[in-house]
Amino acid sequence: MVRWLKVGAASAGVSAALLGWSAVGPAVGIAGADDSSQSSSASSDSTASKDDKPSSKDEKPASSDSATASNDDEDDTASVADREPAKDDDEVSEVDDEETEPTKESKPTADPELAKVSKPANDAPPVAPEPQPAPARAAAAAPVNIPVESTVTTAAAPETAQAAAAPAPTPPWALQAVSSHDARQQAITAQLNAFTSSVRSLIDALPLHPVFKVHLEGALWTARRTFLNQAPTVAPIVVNSSSGPIAGRVDAVDPEGDRLVYRLSKAPSRGTVLLNPDGFYTYTPGAGFNGVDTFVITADDMGTDLNLINPFRGVGTSAGVLLNQGAITFSFNYTTGAQYWSAEARDALRKAADGMATQFLVTAPVVITYDVTAENSAASNKLAAAGSNLVSETAGFLRTVVQNKLISGVDANGSAADGEIEWNFGHAWGLGDSVGPDEYDFASTAMHELLHSFGFLSYIDARGKNTGRSWTSMDRFIVTSTGAKPIGSGYRWNTAYDGNLTGAKGGLFFGGAHAVAAYGGLVPLFTPNPWESGSSVSHLDDATFTDANQMMMNAKTDTGLGIRVFSPVEVGILRDLGFTVVPQTSTVAMAAMLLVVVRRSRKAPLAKMEA
């Protein structure tokens, strides 16, 4: 995709807070909680109060960062240059069942479906891109990489001083526990809470002396504790260490206030855990630690009461902890044009990749390999491009090789490179944290392009060219303003929605549940008129996400400091695509606030790579 650069004077800061993160540290982790019953170590009293709160279009590669390029040919690699989408599925060769209607979903789930939204927020038709072209990053939307010449022009907005953007520090260990009761348990708990709340309201409304009301509420809680006792719930795990031993806490709460006993129900395989009576623990990596480890802590309810509605429920709730520290690494093979990659540029690419990788959690250590090329052409409007092949050429919604490797740990293409990166050093680049007003932000561009290879791209093409049946996993979530899916039965494009490709009827939107929850409605995608090959649909809408709301995956960018943090909406999209994402801390996000407008315009994607 092509990225256009424009200078402005707005702030484009994005912030995201993660409980327990410190400003530095190389590891991240996540914990999932579930009901269980095993046994071992420490006990503690619950702090809960007694309230009721208890491939045609075969994988399209991302095009290079050029202003306007047309890609009519199709190849096997999804490459993204300056924000272009790539078609990928949620499984190595996963083919989803045919879908014709969006799934109704009120909350994000572990297996996200399209969120049914009757009226999307900010669904005004996107405006056409501004006439002045500039170097752009290519994304994987069109299969052929045809850079379009354009000149860099600056807007008339007054110049604004740039804020120093510190590099995103490596996140510390970050853990999160999510109670994973089964559907039946959740329904029972909800009914009990509703019943308790109703009875308490009834007691409060009785014309009785307050003392009698206290006794009645006491009787209510005694009855609930004795006959309707619930298992404890696990709150998010708080971590306060970023290196060496990792200290955290499983903060369980029992609805009835019963005493809790914490035990290590599954020990880590590559380290040791010391568990205290109050739920605090210390994890120390062992000699065999390879970047990933897991263990399970269970909080048991020591009450002797029953639950007549659900008599066979477990007495405890378990928090399964996943730890990452340097679990994702990159290998860059510099080939054609290697002479243009100075030591400083290579270091900047590695830092950008490593910094972004700390925001993704994996279940097994992985090495992502890229073939890297370069040119030095000031006449070309291409800034950079990146892409990754789809895991299969079958009909369906498919992952890219890079995306699949990160999510499943499976290498779908063997010894071949997982992706490719192209860079144009014919333009001025700011390689560090200080980016001049006439320089492009290397780190921001690299992160943007790498995300395309991660699967943030679409295989949807211009009117009349959507004849294939292989799509990216992102395409699964693309809908109209009414929630209708343009890719329907048999994974075929419905030509009735051709007008939406260029903004008619509101254009196209991303309808994944996590993204919709973060944005508050369907998320507008870039659908300019006329169609911009390699850029359209593969990016967030420039006309919607403007000024302080601009995002890393906008279609256009400008010189000066760029966006280096994921917005909540982008985190939601990545989660819908199957990733486990650990957002940056608010401290890191605030450090990346900009006083320079970042606009991106994508172009045609790179030609597909050969596996």
mmCIF file with all atom_site columns, C-alpha atoms in Angstrom, residues 1 9 46 57 59 65 112 139 200 241 257 281 315 335 354 359 363 405 411 417 456 479 486 508 580 585 599 610-611:
data_model
loop_
_atom_site.group_PDB
_atom_site.id
_atom_site.type_symbol
_atom_site.label_atom_id
_atom_site.label_alt_id
_atom_site.label_comp_id
_atom_site.label_asym_id
_atom_site.label_entity_id
_atom_site.label_seq_id
_atom_site.pdbx_PDB_ins_code
_atom_site.Cartn_x
_atom_site.Cartn_y
_atom_site.Cartn_z
_atom_site.occupancy
_atom_site.B_iso_or_equiv
_atom_site.pdbx_formal_charge
_atom_site.auth_seq_id
_atom_site.auth_comp_id
_atom_site.auth_asym_id
_atom_site.auth_atom_id
_atom_site.pdbx_PDB_model_num
ATOM 1  C CA . MET A 1 1   ? 0.000   0.000   0.000  1.00 0.00 ? 1   MET A CA 1
ATOM 2  C CA . ALA A 1 9   ? -0.235  20.545  13.449 1.00 0.00 ? 9   ALA A CA 1
ATOM 3  C CA . SER A 1 46  ? -11.278 -13.425 50.919 1.00 0.00 ? 46  SER A CA 1
ATOM 4  C CA . LYS A 1 57  ? -6.808  -13.136 -5.711 1.00 0.00 ? 57  LYS A CA 1
ATOM 5  C CA . GLU A 1 59  ? -2.738  -14.112 -1.562 1.00 0.00 ? 59  GLU A CA 1
ATOM 6  C CA . ASP A 1 65  ? 4.656   2.807   -0.306 1.00 0.00 ? 65  ASP A CA 1
ATOM 7  C CA . PRO A 1 112 ? -14.570 -13.443 17.768 1.00 0.00 ? 112 PRO A CA 1
ATOM 8  C CA . ALA A 1 139 ? 0.402   -2.723  1.363  1.00 0.00 ? 139 ALA A CA 1
ATOM 9  C CA . ARG A 1 200 ? -32.139 -7.113  48.821 1.00 0.00 ? 200 ARG A CA 1
ATOM 10 C CA . SER A 1 241 ? 8.800   -6.958  38.293 1.00 0.00 ? 241 SER A CA 1
ATOM 11 C CA . GLY A 1 257 ? -16.508 -14.182 51.747 1.00 0.00 ? 257 GLY A CA 1
ATOM 12 C CA . TYR A 1 281 ? 3.881   -15.490 43.868 1.00 0.00 ? 281 TYR A CA 1
ATOM 13 C CA . VAL A 1 315 ? -14.611 -25.618 44.697 1.00 0.00 ? 315 VAL A CA 1
ATOM 14 C CA . THR A 1 335 ? 19.850  -9.581  -0.285 1.00 0.00 ? 335 THR A CA 1
ATOM 15 C CA . ASP A 1 354 ? 11.572  -6.267  18.535 1.00 0.00 ? 354 ASP A CA 1
ATOM 16 C CA . GLN A 1 359 ? 3.097   -6.520  22.408 1.00 0.00 ? 359 GLN A CA 1
ATOM 17 C CA . THR A 1 363 ? 2.480   -20.093 23.195 1.00 0.00 ? 363 THR A CA 1
ATOM 18 C CA . LYS A 1 405 ? 3.372   -18.790 12.850 1.00 0.00 ? 405 LYS A CA 1
ATOM 19 C CA . ASP A 1 411 ? 5.736   -22.916 10.207 1.00 0.00 ? 411 ASP A CA 1
ATOM 20 C CA . ALA A 1 417 ? 11.408  -16.901 4.356  1.00 0.00 ? 417 ALA A CA 1
ATOM 21 C CA . PHE A 1 456 ? -3.588  -6.505  8.680  1.00 0.00 ? 456 PHE A CA 1
ATOM 22 C CA . VAL A 1 479 ? -19.043 -5.595  6.340  1.00 0.00 ? 479 VAL A CA 1
ATOM 23 C CA . PRO A 1 486 ? -19.998 -8.570  0.854  1.00 0.00 ? 486 PRO A CA 1
ATOM 24 C CA . LEU A 1 508 ? -16.812 -0.737  4.082  1.00 0.00 ? 508 LEU A CA 1
ATOM 25 C CA . THR A 1 580 ? -3.043  -12.234 21.990 1.00 0.00 ? 580 THR A CA 1
ATOM 26 C CA . THR A 1 585 ? 1.536   1.102   29.149 1.00 0.00 ? 585 THR A CA 1
ATOM 27 C CA . ARG A 1 599 ? -1.179  10.664  7.298  1.00 0.00 ? 599 ARG A CA 1
ATOM 28 C CA . GLU A 1 610 ? 7.313   -17.453 -4.168 1.00 0.00 ? 610 GLU A CA 1
ATOM 29 C CA . ALA A 1 611 ? 7.416   -19.839 -1.271 1.00 0.00 ? 611 ALA A CA 1
#
